[in-house]
């Protein structure tokens, strides 16, 4: 037994527990980032819910065999459902095209913010935040280094709110039009 104890003692690797410094996050940044995360989540959930509703119709159901994995795939499927179910209602197709286009642009800004490496050390002095993002494994393939202020975060938040409002408007108007009998039929086959 003593031999096992000595053997374990010799093979033991020292471990040091270290804690990093806590980075204080300015309240203005926290507020806008939380708003971006929450509002974007609402937008994606509305897209998924509306797509699921439309997928109940055979015309839309034929558009996909499996659920989309990326945001761009989800919003494209949503737009295809609108186009397949309402081929003769130009205003629906136009709104869907705009929502899809703007949603993709906003998603790039949102993804950069959510997945980037933040440095807020100059915020108190200069009002600027530094954000670094990169991709690659063995070496850096792409690198982006940005500086921005809280106004940029507020603008991304406002853009997300605008696309959420547009989506809510389109869904609400489709329901209203259907309840008033203004939508006469849904095509049987996909275009």
mmCIF file with all atom_site columns, C-alpha atoms in Angstrom:
data_model
loop_
_atom_site.group_PDB
_atom_site.id
_atom_site.type_symbol
_atom_site.label_atom_id
_atom_site.label_alt_id
_atom_site.label_comp_id
_atom_site.label_asym_id
_atom_site.label_entity_id
_atom_site.label_seq_id
_atom_site.pdbx_PDB_ins_code
_atom_site.Cartn_x
_atom_site.Cartn_y
_atom_site.Cartn_z
_atom_site.occupancy
_atom_site.B_iso_or_equiv
_atom_site.pdbx_formal_charge
_atom_site.auth_seq_id
_atom_site.auth_comp_id
_atom_site.auth_asym_id
_atom_site.auth_atom_id
_atom_site.pdbx_PDB_model_num
ATOM 1   C CA . UNK A 1 1   ? 0.000   0.000  0.000   1.00 0.00 ? 1   UNK A CA 1
ATOM 2   C CA . UNK A 1 2   ? 2.830   2.372  0.760   1.00 0.00 ? 2   UNK A CA 1
ATOM 3   C CA . UNK A 1 3   ? 4.276   1.665  -2.704  1.00 0.00 ? 3   UNK A CA 1
ATOM 4   C CA . UNK A 1 4   ? 0.977   2.774  -4.372  1.00 0.00 ? 4   UNK A CA 1
ATOM 5   C CA . UNK A 1 5   ? 0.938   5.980  -2.318  1.00 0.00 ? 5   UNK A CA 1
ATOM 6   C CA . UNK A 1 6   ? 4.517   6.803  -3.346  1.00 0.00 ? 6   UNK A CA 1
ATOM 7   C CA . UNK A 1 7   ? 3.756   5.975  -6.996  1.00 0.00 ? 7   UNK A CA 1
ATOM 8   C CA . UNK A 1 8   ? 0.682   8.293  -6.996  1.00 0.00 ? 8   UNK A CA 1
ATOM 9   C CA . UNK A 1 9   ? 2.684   11.041 -5.313  1.00 0.00 ? 9   UNK A CA 1
ATOM 10  C CA . UNK A 1 10  ? 5.378   10.879 -8.025  1.00 0.00 ? 10  UNK A CA 1
ATOM 11  C CA . UNK A 1 11  ? 2.818   10.875 -10.912 1.00 0.00 ? 11  UNK A CA 1
ATOM 12  C CA . UNK A 1 12  ? 0.722   13.744 -9.578  1.00 0.00 ? 12  UNK A CA 1
ATOM 13  C CA . UNK A 1 13  ? 0.769   16.836 -11.802 1.00 0.00 ? 13  UNK A CA 1
ATOM 14  C CA . UNK A 1 14  ? 0.492   20.159 -9.967  1.00 0.00 ? 14  UNK A CA 1
ATOM 15  C CA . UNK A 1 15  ? -2.559  22.268 -10.767 1.00 0.00 ? 15  UNK A CA 1
ATOM 16  C CA . UNK A 1 16  ? -2.969  25.972 -10.032 1.00 0.00 ? 16  UNK A CA 1
ATOM 17  C CA . UNK A 1 17  ? -6.435  27.529 -9.913  1.00 0.00 ? 17  UNK A CA 1
ATOM 18  C CA . UNK A 1 18  ? -6.384  31.070 -11.289 1.00 0.00 ? 18  UNK A CA 1
ATOM 19  C CA . UNK A 1 19  ? -9.208  33.589 -11.592 1.00 0.00 ? 19  UNK A CA 1
ATOM 20  C CA . UNK A 1 20  ? -9.284  36.274 -14.249 1.00 0.00 ? 20  UNK A CA 1
ATOM 21  C CA . UNK A 1 21  ? -10.036 39.902 -13.575 1.00 0.00 ? 21  UNK A CA 1
ATOM 22  C CA . UNK A 1 22  ? -13.691 40.815 -13.642 1.00 0.00 ? 22  UNK A CA 1
ATOM 23  C CA . UNK A 1 23  ? -14.424 43.191 -16.504 1.00 0.00 ? 23  UNK A CA 1
ATOM 24  C CA . UNK A 1 24  ? -16.991 45.813 -15.586 1.00 0.00 ? 24  UNK A CA 1
ATOM 25  C CA . UNK A 1 25  ? -19.519 46.198 -18.376 1.00 0.00 ? 25  UNK A CA 1
ATOM 26  C CA . UNK A 1 26  ? -20.954 49.692 -18.777 1.00 0.00 ? 26  UNK A CA 1
ATOM 27  C CA . UNK A 1 27  ? -24.718 49.789 -18.290 1.00 0.00 ? 27  UNK A CA 1
ATOM 28  C CA . UNK A 1 28  ? -25.380 51.392 -21.699 1.00 0.00 ? 28  UNK A CA 1
ATOM 29  C CA . UNK A 1 29  ? -23.634 48.495 -23.429 1.00 0.00 ? 29  UNK A CA 1
ATOM 30  C CA . UNK A 1 30  ? -25.378 45.876 -21.288 1.00 0.00 ? 30  UNK A CA 1
ATOM 31  C CA . UNK A 1 31  ? -28.779 47.377 -22.035 1.00 0.00 ? 31  UNK A CA 1
ATOM 32  C CA . UNK A 1 32  ? -28.318 47.484 -25.814 1.00 0.00 ? 32  UNK A CA 1
ATOM 33  C CA . UNK A 1 33  ? -26.751 44.022 -26.011 1.00 0.00 ? 33  UNK A CA 1
ATOM 34  C CA . UNK A 1 34  ? -29.560 42.510 -23.947 1.00 0.00 ? 34  UNK A CA 1
ATOM 35  C CA . UNK A 1 35  ? -32.102 44.221 -26.221 1.00 0.00 ? 35  UNK A CA 1
ATOM 36  C CA . UNK A 1 36  ? -30.341 42.860 -29.317 1.00 0.00 ? 36  UNK A CA 1
ATOM 37  C CA . UNK A 1 37  ? -30.299 39.312 -27.957 1.00 0.00 ? 37  UNK A CA 1
ATOM 38  C CA . UNK A 1 38  ? -33.926 39.364 -26.784 1.00 0.00 ? 38  UNK A CA 1
ATOM 39  C CA . UNK A 1 39  ? -35.405 41.091 -29.838 1.00 0.00 ? 39  UNK A CA 1
ATOM 40  C CA . UNK A 1 40  ? -33.466 38.875 -32.240 1.00 0.00 ? 40  UNK A CA 1
ATOM 41  C CA . UNK A 1 41  ? -34.741 35.801 -30.408 1.00 0.00 ? 41  UNK A CA 1
ATOM 42  C CA . UNK A 1 42  ? -38.306 37.084 -30.828 1.00 0.00 ? 42  UNK A CA 1
ATOM 43  C CA . UNK A 1 43  ? -37.713 37.654 -34.536 1.00 0.00 ? 43  UNK A CA 1
ATOM 44  C CA . UNK A 1 44  ? -36.359 34.151 -35.125 1.00 0.00 ? 44  UNK A CA 1
ATOM 45  C CA . UNK A 1 45  ? -39.139 32.560 -33.058 1.00 0.00 ? 45  UNK A CA 1
ATOM 46  C CA . UNK A 1 46  ? -41.791 34.425 -35.070 1.00 0.00 ? 46  UNK A CA 1
ATOM 47  C CA . UNK A 1 47  ? -40.183 33.248 -38.319 1.00 0.00 ? 47  UNK A CA 1
ATOM 48  C CA . UNK A 1 48  ? -40.087 29.637 -37.137 1.00 0.00 ? 48  UNK A CA 1
ATOM 49  C CA . UNK A 1 49  ? -43.666 29.777 -35.845 1.00 0.00 ? 49  UNK A CA 1
ATOM 50  C CA . UNK A 1 50  ? -45.020 31.350 -39.023 1.00 0.00 ? 50  UNK A CA 1
ATOM 51  C CA . UNK A 1 51  ? -43.109 28.860 -41.169 1.00 0.00 ? 51  UNK A CA 1
ATOM 52  C CA . UNK A 1 52  ? -44.490 25.962 -39.113 1.00 0.00 ? 52  UNK A CA 1
ATOM 53  C CA . UNK A 1 53  ? -48.015 27.264 -39.601 1.00 0.00 ? 53  UNK A CA 1
ATOM 54  C CA . UNK A 1 54  ? -47.548 27.546 -43.353 1.00 0.00 ? 54  UNK A CA 1
ATOM 55  C CA . UNK A 1 55  ? -45.879 24.114 -43.538 1.00 0.00 ? 55  UNK A CA 1
ATOM 56  C CA . UNK A 1 56  ? -49.226 22.571 -42.560 1.00 0.00 ? 56  UNK A CA 1
ATOM 57  C CA . UNK A 1 57  ? -50.322 23.180 -46.174 1.00 0.00 ? 57  UNK A CA 1
ATOM 58  C CA . UNK A 1 58  ? -49.121 20.593 -48.733 1.00 0.00 ? 58  UNK A CA 1
ATOM 59  C CA . UNK A 1 59  ? -47.942 23.334 -51.096 1.00 0.00 ? 59  UNK A CA 1
ATOM 60  C CA . UNK A 1 60  ? -45.518 24.653 -48.499 1.00 0.00 ? 60  UNK A CA 1
ATOM 61  C CA . UNK A 1 61  ? -44.716 21.253 -47.033 1.00 0.00 ? 61  UNK A CA 1
ATOM 62  C CA . UNK A 1 62  ? -43.160 20.183 -50.324 1.00 0.00 ? 62  UNK A CA 1
ATOM 63  C CA . UNK A 1 63  ? -40.594 22.979 -50.057 1.00 0.00 ? 63  UNK A CA 1
ATOM 64  C CA . UNK A 1 64  ? -38.397 21.237 -47.443 1.00 0.00 ? 64  UNK A CA 1
ATOM 65  C CA . UNK A 1 65  ? -37.687 17.710 -46.290 1.00 0.00 ? 65  UNK A CA 1
ATOM 66  C CA . UNK A 1 66  ? -35.843 18.674 -43.116 1.00 0.00 ? 66  UNK A CA 1
ATOM 67  C CA . UNK A 1 67  ? -35.745 21.699 -40.825 1.00 0.00 ? 67  UNK A CA 1
ATOM 68  C CA . UNK A 1 68  ? -33.295 24.434 -41.838 1.00 0.00 ? 68  UNK A CA 1
ATOM 69  C CA . UNK A 1 69  ? -30.250 24.752 -39.589 1.00 0.00 ? 69  UNK A CA 1
ATOM 70  C CA . UNK A 1 70  ? -28.992 28.265 -40.208 1.00 0.00 ? 70  UNK A CA 1
ATOM 71  C CA . UNK A 1 71  ? -30.784 31.580 -39.959 1.00 0.00 ? 71  UNK A CA 1
ATOM 72  C CA . UNK A 1 72  ? -30.363 32.223 -43.708 1.00 0.00 ? 72  UNK A CA 1
ATOM 73  C CA . UNK A 1 73  ? -31.913 28.832 -44.484 1.00 0.00 ? 73  UNK A CA 1
ATOM 74  C CA . UNK A 1 74  ? -34.818 29.507 -42.079 1.00 0.00 ? 74  UNK A CA 1
ATOM 75  C CA . UNK A 1 75  ? -35.653 32.915 -43.492 1.00 0.00 ? 75  UNK A CA 1
ATOM 76  C CA . UNK A 1 76  ? -35.322 31.665 -47.094 1.00 0.00 ? 76  UNK A CA 1
ATOM 77  C CA . UNK A 1 77  ? -37.735 28.803 -46.374 1.00 0.00 ? 77  UNK A CA 1
ATOM 78  C CA . UNK A 1 78  ? -40.149 31.266 -44.751 1.00 0.00 ? 78  UNK A CA 1
ATOM 79  C CA . UNK A 1 79  ? -40.012 33.489 -47.865 1.00 0.00 ? 79  UNK A CA 1
ATOM 80  C CA . UNK A 1 80  ? -40.519 30.474 -50.162 1.00 0.00 ? 80  UNK A CA 1
ATOM 81  C CA . UNK A 1 81  ? -43.604 29.500 -48.140 1.00 0.00 ? 81  UNK A CA 1
ATOM 82  C CA . UNK A 1 82  ? -45.054 33.000 -48.596 1.00 0.00 ? 82  UNK A CA 1
ATOM 83  C CA . UNK A 1 83  ? -44.334 32.887 -52.329 1.00 0.00 ? 83  UNK A CA 1
ATOM 84  C CA . UNK A 1 84  ? -45.796 29.381 -52.722 1.00 0.00 ? 84  UNK A CA 1
ATOM 85  C CA . UNK A 1 85  ? -48.970 30.020 -50.734 1.00 0.00 ? 85  UNK A CA 1
ATOM 86  C CA . UNK A 1 86  ? -49.650 33.554 -51.978 1.00 0.00 ? 86  UNK A CA 1
ATOM 87  C CA . UNK A 1 87  ? -48.280 33.714 -55.537 1.00 0.00 ? 87  UNK A CA 1
ATOM 88  C CA . UNK A 1 88  ? -50.855 36.291 -56.637 1.00 0.00 ? 88  UNK A CA 1
ATOM 89  C CA . UNK A 1 89  ? -50.597 38.621 -53.633 1.00 0.00 ? 89  UNK A CA 1
ATOM 90  C CA . UNK A 1 90  ? -47.758 40.925 -54.586 1.00 0.00 ? 90  UNK A CA 1
ATOM 91  C CA . UNK A 1 91  ? -47.766 42.906 -51.338 1.00 0.00 ? 91  UNK A CA 1
ATOM 92  C CA . UNK A 1 92  ? -47.102 39.733 -49.300 1.00 0.00 ? 92  UNK A CA 1
ATOM 93  C CA . UNK A 1 93  ? -44.271 38.673 -51.586 1.00 0.00 ? 93  UNK A CA 1
ATOM 94  C CA . UNK A 1 94  ? -42.743 42.192 -51.535 1.00 0.00 ? 94  UNK A CA 1
ATOM 95  C CA . UNK A 1 95  ? -42.874 42.406 -47.741 1.00 0.00 ? 95  UNK A CA 1
ATOM 96  C CA . UNK A 1 96  ? -41.395 38.908 -47.438 1.00 0.00 ? 96  UNK A CA 1
ATOM 97  C CA . UNK A 1 97  ? -38.571 39.816 -49.835 1.00 0.00 ? 97  UNK A CA 1
ATOM 98  C CA . UNK A 1 98  ? -37.771 42.972 -47.831 1.00 0.00 ? 98  UNK A CA 1
ATOM 99  C CA . UNK A 1 99  ? -37.924 41.174 -44.483 1.00 0.00 ? 99  UNK A CA 1
ATOM 100 C CA . UNK A 1 100 ? -35.672 38.425 -45.833 1.00 0.00 ? 100 UNK A CA 1
ATOM 101 C CA . UNK A 1 101 ? -33.148 40.846 -47.326 1.00 0.00 ? 101 UNK A CA 1
ATOM 102 C CA . UNK A 1 102 ? -32.960 43.109 -44.276 1.00 0.00 ? 102 UNK A CA 1
ATOM 103 C CA . UNK A 1 103 ? -33.010 40.160 -41.876 1.00 0.00 ? 103 UNK A CA 1
ATOM 104 C CA . UNK A 1 104 ? -29.907 38.688 -43.523 1.00 0.00 ? 104 UNK A CA 1
ATOM 105 C CA . UNK A 1 105 ? -28.044 41.997 -43.301 1.00 0.00 ? 105 UNK A CA 1
ATOM 106 C CA . UNK A 1 106 ? -28.979 42.513 -39.661 1.00 0.00 ? 106 UNK A CA 1
ATOM 107 C CA . UNK A 1 107 ? -28.036 38.924 -38.813 1.00 0.00 ? 107 UNK A CA 1
ATOM 108 C CA . UNK A 1 108 ? -24.436 39.624 -39.885 1.00 0.00 ? 108 UNK A CA 1
ATOM 109 C CA . UNK A 1 109 ? -24.239 42.593 -37.503 1.00 0.00 ? 109 UNK A CA 1
ATOM 110 C CA . UNK A 1 110 ? -25.895 40.640 -34.707 1.00 0.00 ? 110 UNK A CA 1
ATOM 111 C CA . UNK A 1 111 ? -23.641 37.602 -35.205 1.00 0.00 ? 111 UNK A CA 1
ATOM 112 C CA . UNK A 1 112 ? -20.523 39.784 -35.163 1.00 0.00 ? 112 UNK A CA 1
ATOM 113 C CA . UNK A 1 113 ? -21.611 41.285 -31.839 1.00 0.00 ? 113 UNK A CA 1
ATOM 114 C CA . UNK A 1 114 ? -22.657 38.021 -30.229 1.00 0.00 ? 114 UNK A CA 1
ATOM 115 C CA . UNK A 1 115 ? -19.684 35.929 -31.348 1.00 0.00 ? 115 UNK A CA 1
ATOM 116 C CA . UNK A 1 116 ? -16.905 38.536 -31.238 1.00 0.00 ? 116 UNK A CA 1
ATOM 117 C CA . UNK A 1 117 ? -14.254 39.137 -28.592 1.00 0.00 ? 117 UNK A CA 1
ATOM 118 C CA . UNK A 1 118 ? -15.059 42.312 -26.667 1.00 0.00 ? 118 UNK A CA 1
ATOM 119 C CA . UNK A 1 119 ? -12.719 44.909 -25.160 1.00 0.00 ? 119 UNK A CA 1
ATOM 120 C CA . UNK A 1 120 ? -14.500 47.684 -23.248 1.00 0.00 ? 120 UNK A CA 1
ATOM 121 C CA . UNK A 1 121 ? -11.374 49.071 -21.548 1.00 0.00 ? 121 UNK A CA 1
ATOM 122 C CA . UNK A 1 122 ? -11.459 52.354 -23.559 1.00 0.00 ? 122 UNK A CA 1
ATOM 123 C CA . UNK A 1 123 ? -15.164 52.949 -23.118 1.00 0.00 ? 123 UNK A CA 1
ATOM 124 C CA . UNK A 1 124 ? -14.864 55.268 -20.110 1.00 0.00 ? 124 UNK A CA 1
ATOM 125 C CA . UNK A 1 125 ? -12.159 57.410 -21.761 1.00 0.00 ? 125 UNK A CA 1
ATOM 126 C CA . UNK A 1 126 ? -13.226 57.409 -25.398 1.00 0.00 ? 126 UNK A CA 1
ATOM 127 C CA . UNK A 1 127 ? -16.758 55.980 -25.492 1.00 0.00 ? 127 UNK A CA 1
ATOM 128 C CA . UNK A 1 128 ? -15.559 53.255 -27.849 1.00 0.00 ? 128 UNK A CA 1
ATOM 129 C CA . UNK A 1 129 ? -15.734 49.485 -27.733 1.00 0.00 ? 129 UNK A CA 1
ATOM 130 C CA . UNK A 1 130 ? -13.300 47.232 -29.569 1.00 0.00 ? 130 UNK A CA 1
ATOM 131 C CA . UNK A 1 131 ? -14.587 44.011 -31.097 1.00 0.00 ? 131 UNK A CA 1
ATOM 132 C CA . UNK A 1 132 ? -12.350 41.397 -32.688 1.00 0.00 ? 132 UNK A CA 1
ATOM 133 C CA . UNK A 1 133 ? -13.561 38.379 -34.613 1.00 0.00 ? 133 UNK A CA 1
ATOM 134 C CA . UNK A 1 134 ? -11.678 35.780 -36.562 1.00 0.00 ? 134 UNK A CA 1
ATOM 135 C CA . UNK A 1 135 ? -12.030 32.354 -38.085 1.00 0.00 ? 135 UNK A CA 1
ATOM 136 C CA . UNK A 1 136 ? -9.597  29.537 -38.716 1.00 0.00 ? 136 UNK A CA 1
ATOM 137 C CA . UNK A 1 137 ? -7.966  26.641 -36.877 1.00 0.00 ? 137 UNK A CA 1
ATOM 138 C CA . UNK A 1 138 ? -4.243  26.224 -37.504 1.00 0.00 ? 138 UNK A CA 1
ATOM 139 C CA . UNK A 1 139 ? -3.982  29.872 -38.543 1.00 0.00 ? 139 UNK A CA 1
ATOM 140 C CA . UNK A 1 140 ? -6.237  32.922 -38.737 1.00 0.00 ? 140 UNK A CA 1
ATOM 141 C CA . UNK A 1 141 ? -8.059  32.845 -42.063 1.00 0.00 ? 141 UNK A CA 1
ATOM 142 C CA . UNK A 1 142 ? -10.234 35.918 -41.547 1.00 0.00 ? 142 UNK A CA 1
ATOM 143 C CA . UNK A 1 143 ? -9.790  38.731 -39.059 1.00 0.00 ? 143 UNK A CA 1
ATOM 144 C CA . UNK A 1 144 ? -11.928 41.756 -38.291 1.00 0.00 ? 144 UNK A CA 1
ATOM 145 C CA . UNK A 1 145 ? -11.095 44.455 -35.767 1.00 0.00 ? 145 UNK A CA 1
ATOM 146 C CA . UNK A 1 146 ? -13.774 47.122 -35.210 1.00 0.00 ? 146 UNK A CA 1
ATOM 147 C CA . UNK A 1 147 ? -14.266 50.089 -32.940 1.00 0.00 ? 147 UNK A CA 1
ATOM 148 C CA . UNK A 1 148 ? -17.753 51.429 -32.339 1.00 0.00 ? 148 UNK A CA 1
ATOM 149 C CA . UNK A 1 149 ? -19.837 53.272 -29.798 1.00 0.00 ? 149 UNK A CA 1
ATOM 150 C CA . UNK A 1 150 ? -23.175 52.662 -28.107 1.00 0.00 ? 150 UNK A CA 1
ATOM 151 C CA . UNK A 1 151 ? -24.940 54.442 -30.990 1.00 0.00 ? 151 UNK A CA 1
ATOM 152 C CA . UNK A 1 152 ? -23.974 51.524 -33.242 1.00 0.00 ? 152 UNK A CA 1
ATOM 153 C CA . UNK A 1 153 ? -25.489 49.038 -30.784 1.00 0.00 ? 153 UNK A CA 1
ATOM 154 C CA . UNK A 1 154 ? -28.635 51.173 -30.575 1.00 0.00 ? 154 UNK A CA 1
ATOM 155 C CA . UNK A 1 155 ? -28.831 51.265 -34.391 1.00 0.00 ? 155 UNK A CA 1
ATOM 156 C CA . UNK A 1 156 ? -28.593 47.455 -34.612 1.00 0.00 ? 156 UNK A CA 1
ATOM 157 C CA . UNK A 1 157 ? -31.282 47.214 -31.924 1.00 0.00 ? 157 UNK A CA 1
ATOM 158 C CA . UNK A 1 158 ? -33.523 49.643 -33.857 1.00 0.00 ? 158 UNK A CA 1
ATOM 159 C CA . UNK A 1 159 ? -32.974 47.718 -37.103 1.00 0.00 ? 159 UNK A CA 1
ATOM 160 C CA . UNK A 1 160 ? -34.013 44.497 -35.380 1.00 0.00 ? 160 UNK A CA 1
ATOM 161 C CA . UNK A 1 161 ? -37.118 46.226 -34.007 1.00 0.00 ? 161 UNK A CA 1
ATOM 162 C CA . UNK A 1 162 ? -37.990 47.441 -37.523 1.00 0.00 ? 162 UNK A CA 1
ATOM 163 C CA . UNK A 1 163 ? -37.760 43.953 -39.023 1.00 0.00 ? 163 UNK A CA 1
ATOM 164 C CA . UNK A 1 164 ? -39.761 42.514 -36.084 1.00 0.00 ? 164 UNK A CA 1
ATOM 165 C CA . UNK A 1 165 ? -42.461 45.129 -36.695 1.00 0.00 ? 165 UNK A CA 1
ATOM 166 C CA . UNK A 1 166 ? -42.502 44.340 -40.421 1.00 0.00 ? 166 UNK A CA 1
ATOM 167 C CA . UNK A 1 167 ? -42.908 40.624 -39.725 1.00 0.00 ? 167 UNK A CA 1
ATOM 168 C CA . UNK A 1 168 ? -45.676 41.236 -37.179 1.00 0.00 ? 168 UNK A CA 1
ATOM 169 C CA . UNK A 1 169 ? -47.427 43.492 -39.704 1.00 0.00 ? 169 UNK A CA 1
ATOM 170 C CA . UNK A 1 170 ? -47.268 40.888 -42.465 1.00 0.00 ? 170 UNK A CA 1
ATOM 171 C CA . UNK A 1 171 ? -48.492 38.034 -40.256 1.00 0.00 ? 171 UNK A CA 1
ATOM 172 C CA . UNK A 1 172 ? -51.291 40.177 -38.776 1.00 0.00 ? 172 UNK A CA 1
ATOM 173 C CA . UNK A 1 173 ? -52.461 41.392 -42.187 1.00 0.00 ? 173 UNK A CA 1
ATOM 174 C CA . UNK A 1 174 ? -52.507 37.847 -43.561 1.00 0.00 ? 174 UNK A CA 1
ATOM 175 C CA . UNK A 1 175 ? -54.688 36.764 -40.619 1.00 0.00 ? 175 UNK A CA 1
ATOM 176 C CA . UNK A 1 176 ? -56.936 39.812 -40.991 1.00 0.00 ? 176 UNK A CA 1
ATOM 177 C CA . UNK A 1 177 ? -57.320 39.294 -44.743 1.00 0.00 ? 177 UNK A CA 1
ATOM 178 C CA . UNK A 1 178 ? -58.105 35.606 -44.259 1.00 0.00 ? 178 UNK A CA 1
ATOM 179 C CA . UNK A 1 179 ? -60.708 36.367 -41.567 1.00 0.00 ? 179 UNK A CA 1
ATOM 180 C CA . UNK A 1 180 ? -62.448 38.833 -43.912 1.00 0.00 ? 180 UNK A CA 1
ATOM 181 C CA . UNK A 1 181 ? -62.409 36.374 -46.809 1.00 0.00 ? 181 UNK A CA 1
ATOM 182 C CA . UNK A 1 182 ? -60.035 38.540 -48.822 1.00 0.00 ? 182 UNK A CA 1
ATOM 183 C CA . UNK A 1 183 ? -57.719 35.620 -49.501 1.00 0.00 ? 183 UNK A CA 1
ATOM 184 C CA . UNK A 1 184 ? -59.724 33.397 -51.801 1.00 0.00 ? 184 UNK A CA 1
ATOM 185 C CA . UNK A 1 185 ? -57.615 30.292 -52.139 1.00 0.00 ? 185 UNK A CA 1
ATOM 186 C CA . UNK A 1 186 ? -54.298 28.705 -51.470 1.00 0.00 ? 186 UNK A CA 1
ATOM 187 C CA . UNK A 1 187 ? -52.752 26.993 -54.490 1.00 0.00 ? 187 UNK A CA 1
ATOM 188 C CA . UNK A 1 188 ? -52.615 23.224 -54.479 1.00 0.00 ? 188 UNK A CA 1
ATOM 189 C CA . UNK A 1 189 ? -49.162 22.901 -56.063 1.00 0.00 ? 189 UNK A CA 1
ATOM 190 C CA . UNK A 1 190 ? -45.906 24.707 -55.401 1.00 0.00 ? 190 UNK A CA 1
ATOM 191 C CA . UNK A 1 191 ? -44.796 27.067 -58.175 1.00 0.00 ? 191 UNK A CA 1
#
